[in-house]
Amino acid sequence: MENMAKYEYSKKISVYRSCGKINESISMALDAIEKYPEENIFEKILGDLYLQNHNYEAAGNAYLEFLKKIGDNLQYVRHFAQFIQRYSKLVPDLKRYMIQVEEYLDHEVVNEKVVMFVCEVVSQYVE
């Protein structure tokens, strides 16, 4: 794939998506993740694309990767909360996913404030 800037990837992904070319969007997002592994926005986009494509397991995994790279940006917690809200309506076994989220929080996410806010989000969906 040609050498593109982050913005160009985002723009192309958006164009493909708006044309209904979800598989092309997914391919472009995967390429962007490979080229810019330090960025997390492409995992978020990829998760949304997989969700739109009814590939729920892949969507959940992409959002776990997004969560791993969340840093200290609380806006990203809102994105994760919105995903969980949509995901909970589509996936019958949400408990299994929430266990994975918990494991990520325990081992991959280091910002205590982010962990606290994500726990608040998750607590709404578990007993």
mmCIF file of C-alpha atoms in Angstrom:
data_model
loop_
_atom_site.group_PDB
_atom_site.id
_atom_site.type_symbol
_atom_site.label_atom_id
_atom_site.label_comp_id
_atom_site.label_asym_id
_atom_site.label_seq_id
_atom_site.Cartn_x
_atom_site.Cartn_y
_atom_site.Cartn_z
ATOM 1 C CA MET A 1 0.000 0.000 0.000
ATOM 2 C CA GLU A 2 1.193 3.500 -0.727
ATOM 3 C CA ASN A 3 2.716 5.689 1.963
ATOM 4 C CA MET A 4 -0.171 7.687 3.435
ATOM 5 C CA ALA A 5 -0.514 10.053 6.364
ATOM 6 C CA LYS A 6 -2.922 9.273 9.223
ATOM 7 C CA TYR A 7 -5.424 11.832 7.985
ATOM 8 C CA GLU A 8 -5.396 10.319 4.497
ATOM 9 C CA TYR A 9 -6.146 6.880 5.951
ATOM 10 C CA SER A 10 -9.044 8.290 7.949
ATOM 11 C CA LYS A 11 -10.403 10.069 4.894
ATOM 12 C CA LYS A 12 -10.162 6.987 2.647
ATOM 13 C CA ILE A 13 -11.756 4.776 5.293
ATOM 14 C CA SER A 14 -14.608 7.246 5.586
ATOM 15 C CA VAL A 15 -15.108 7.443 1.817
ATOM 16 C CA TYR A 16 -15.177 3.650 1.458
ATOM 17 C CA ARG A 17 -17.564 3.365 4.393
ATOM 18 C CA SER A 18 -19.969 5.965 3.049
ATOM 19 C CA CYS A 19 -20.024 4.107 -0.288
ATOM 20 C CA GLY A 20 -20.930 0.881 1.495
ATOM 21 C CA LYS A 21 -17.530 -0.688 0.846
ATOM 22 C CA ILE A 22 -17.092 -2.003 4.379
ATOM 23 C CA ASN A 23 -14.541 -4.695 3.496
ATOM 24 C CA GLU A 24 -12.352 -2.090 1.786
ATOM 25 C CA SER A 25 -12.713 0.160 4.836
ATOM 26 C CA ILE A 26 -11.676 -2.712 7.093
ATOM 27 C CA SER A 27 -8.655 -3.454 4.923
ATOM 28 C CA MET A 28 -7.656 0.214 4.972
ATOM 29 C CA ALA A 29 -8.046 0.378 8.782
ATOM 30 C CA LEU A 30 -5.904 -2.739 9.223
ATOM 31 C CA ASP A 31 -3.244 -1.178 7.008
ATOM 32 C CA ALA A 32 -3.378 2.047 9.045
ATOM 33 C CA ILE A 33 -2.966 0.070 12.288
ATOM 34 C CA GLU A 34 0.090 -1.634 10.852
ATOM 35 C CA LYS A 35 1.580 1.654 9.676
ATOM 36 C CA TYR A 36 0.701 3.635 12.829
ATOM 37 C CA PRO A 37 0.699 1.110 15.706
ATOM 38 C CA GLU A 38 1.029 3.856 18.314
ATOM 39 C CA GLU A 39 -2.337 5.326 17.328
ATOM 40 C CA ASN A 40 -5.527 3.957 18.848
ATOM 41 C CA ILE A 41 -8.151 5.691 16.747
ATOM 42 C CA PHE A 42 -7.814 3.124 13.985
ATOM 43 C CA GLU A 43 -8.717 0.313 16.418
ATOM 44 C CA LYS A 44 -11.850 2.271 17.329
ATOM 45 C CA ILE A 45 -12.711 2.752 13.663
ATOM 46 C CA LEU A 46 -11.967 -0.920 12.957
ATOM 47 C CA GLY A 47 -14.231 -1.999 15.823
ATOM 48 C CA ASP A 48 -17.045 0.159 14.463
ATOM 49 C CA LEU A 49 -16.557 -1.272 10.979
ATOM 50 C CA TYR A 50 -16.595 -4.855 12.237
ATOM 51 C CA LEU A 51 -19.732 -4.082 14.225
ATOM 52 C CA GLN A 52 -21.362 -2.656 11.105
ATOM 53 C CA ASN A 53 -20.294 -5.799 9.236
ATOM 54 C CA HIS A 54 -21.862 -8.027 11.964
ATOM 55 C CA ASN A 55 -18.488 -9.481 12.930
ATOM 56 C CA TYR A 56 -19.079 -9.048 16.651
ATOM 57 C CA GLU A 57 -16.124 -10.996 17.981
ATOM 58 C CA ALA A 58 -13.688 -9.031 15.812
ATOM 59 C CA ALA A 59 -15.406 -5.782 16.853
ATOM 60 C CA GLY A 60 -14.956 -6.645 20.507
ATOM 61 C CA ASN A 61 -11.309 -7.538 19.971
ATOM 62 C CA ALA A 62 -10.639 -4.282 18.127
ATOM 63 C CA TYR A 63 -12.159 -2.324 20.990
ATOM 64 C CA LEU A 64 -10.032 -4.256 23.483
ATOM 65 C CA GLU A 65 -6.987 -3.102 21.537
ATOM 66 C CA PHE A 66 -8.427 0.424 21.547
ATOM 67 C CA LEU A 67 -8.863 0.154 25.301
ATOM 68 C CA LYS A 68 -5.265 -1.026 25.722
ATOM 69 C CA LYS A 69 -4.026 2.168 24.039
ATOM 70 C CA ILE A 70 -6.531 4.498 25.700
ATOM 71 C CA GLY A 71 -3.882 6.453 27.609
ATOM 72 C CA ASP A 72 -5.380 9.200 29.743
ATOM 73 C CA ASN A 73 -7.914 10.558 27.263
ATOM 74 C CA LEU A 74 -11.309 10.388 28.936
ATOM 75 C CA GLN A 75 -13.044 11.151 25.629
ATOM 76 C CA TYR A 76 -11.925 7.683 24.565
ATOM 77 C CA VAL A 77 -13.746 6.226 27.571
ATOM 78 C CA ARG A 78 -16.923 7.779 26.149
ATOM 79 C CA HIS A 79 -16.227 6.099 22.808
ATOM 80 C CA PHE A 80 -15.774 2.795 24.607
ATOM 81 C CA ALA A 81 -19.016 3.345 26.556
ATOM 82 C CA GLN A 82 -20.914 4.019 23.334
ATOM 83 C CA PHE A 83 -19.488 0.846 21.825
ATOM 84 C CA ILE A 84 -20.497 -1.222 24.864
ATOM 85 C CA GLN A 85 -24.006 0.196 24.682
ATOM 86 C CA ARG A 86 -24.382 -0.869 21.028
ATOM 87 C CA TYR A 87 -22.513 -4.153 21.570
ATOM 88 C CA SER A 88 -24.737 -5.165 24.488
ATOM 89 C CA LYS A 89 -27.781 -5.076 22.206
ATOM 90 C CA LEU A 90 -26.166 -7.341 19.622
ATOM 91 C CA VAL A 91 -24.152 -9.925 21.552
ATOM 92 C CA PRO A 92 -25.958 -12.564 23.613
ATOM 93 C CA ASP A 93 -22.944 -13.459 25.790
ATOM 94 C CA LEU A 94 -21.835 -10.075 27.068
ATOM 95 C CA LYS A 95 -20.497 -11.564 30.308
ATOM 96 C CA ARG A 96 -17.641 -13.334 28.502
ATOM 97 C CA TYR A 97 -16.649 -10.057 26.861
ATOM 98 C CA MET A 98 -16.806 -8.168 30.148
ATOM 99 C CA ILE A 99 -14.388 -10.707 31.654
ATOM 100 C CA GLN A 100 -11.964 -9.880 28.833
ATOM 101 C CA VAL A 101 -12.426 -6.160 29.512
ATOM 102 C CA GLU A 102 -11.701 -6.756 33.187
ATOM 103 C CA GLU A 103 -8.506 -8.622 32.316
ATOM 104 C CA TYR A 104 -7.383 -5.725 30.129
ATOM 105 C CA LEU A 105 -8.093 -3.278 32.926
ATOM 106 C CA ASP A 106 -6.061 -5.405 35.342
ATOM 107 C CA HIS A 107 -3.044 -5.879 33.075
ATOM 108 C CA GLU A 108 -3.003 -3.449 30.141
ATOM 109 C CA VAL A 109 -4.559 -0.134 31.213
ATOM 110 C CA VAL A 110 -2.367 1.773 33.651
ATOM 111 C CA ASN A 111 -4.199 5.073 34.130
ATOM 112 C CA GLU A 112 -6.234 4.729 37.349
ATOM 113 C CA LYS A 113 -8.751 7.406 36.381
ATOM 114 C CA VAL A 114 -9.450 5.659 33.075
ATOM 115 C CA VAL A 115 -9.782 2.291 34.836
ATOM 116 C CA MET A 116 -12.280 3.821 37.249
ATOM 117 C CA PHE A 117 -14.401 5.321 34.477
ATOM 118 C CA VAL A 118 -14.309 2.141 32.374
ATOM 119 C CA CYS A 119 -15.337 0.143 35.459
ATOM 120 C CA GLU A 120 -18.337 2.446 35.853
ATOM 121 C CA VAL A 121 -19.302 1.743 32.247
ATOM 122 C CA VAL A 122 -18.807 -2.009 32.586
ATOM 123 C CA SER A 123 -20.668 -2.226 35.913
ATOM 124 C CA GLN A 124 -23.919 -1.318 34.168
ATOM 125 C CA TYR A 125 -23.726 -4.527 32.143
ATOM 126 C CA VAL A 126 -22.635 -7.084 34.726
ATOM 127 C CA GLU A 127 -24.287 -8.426 37.839
#
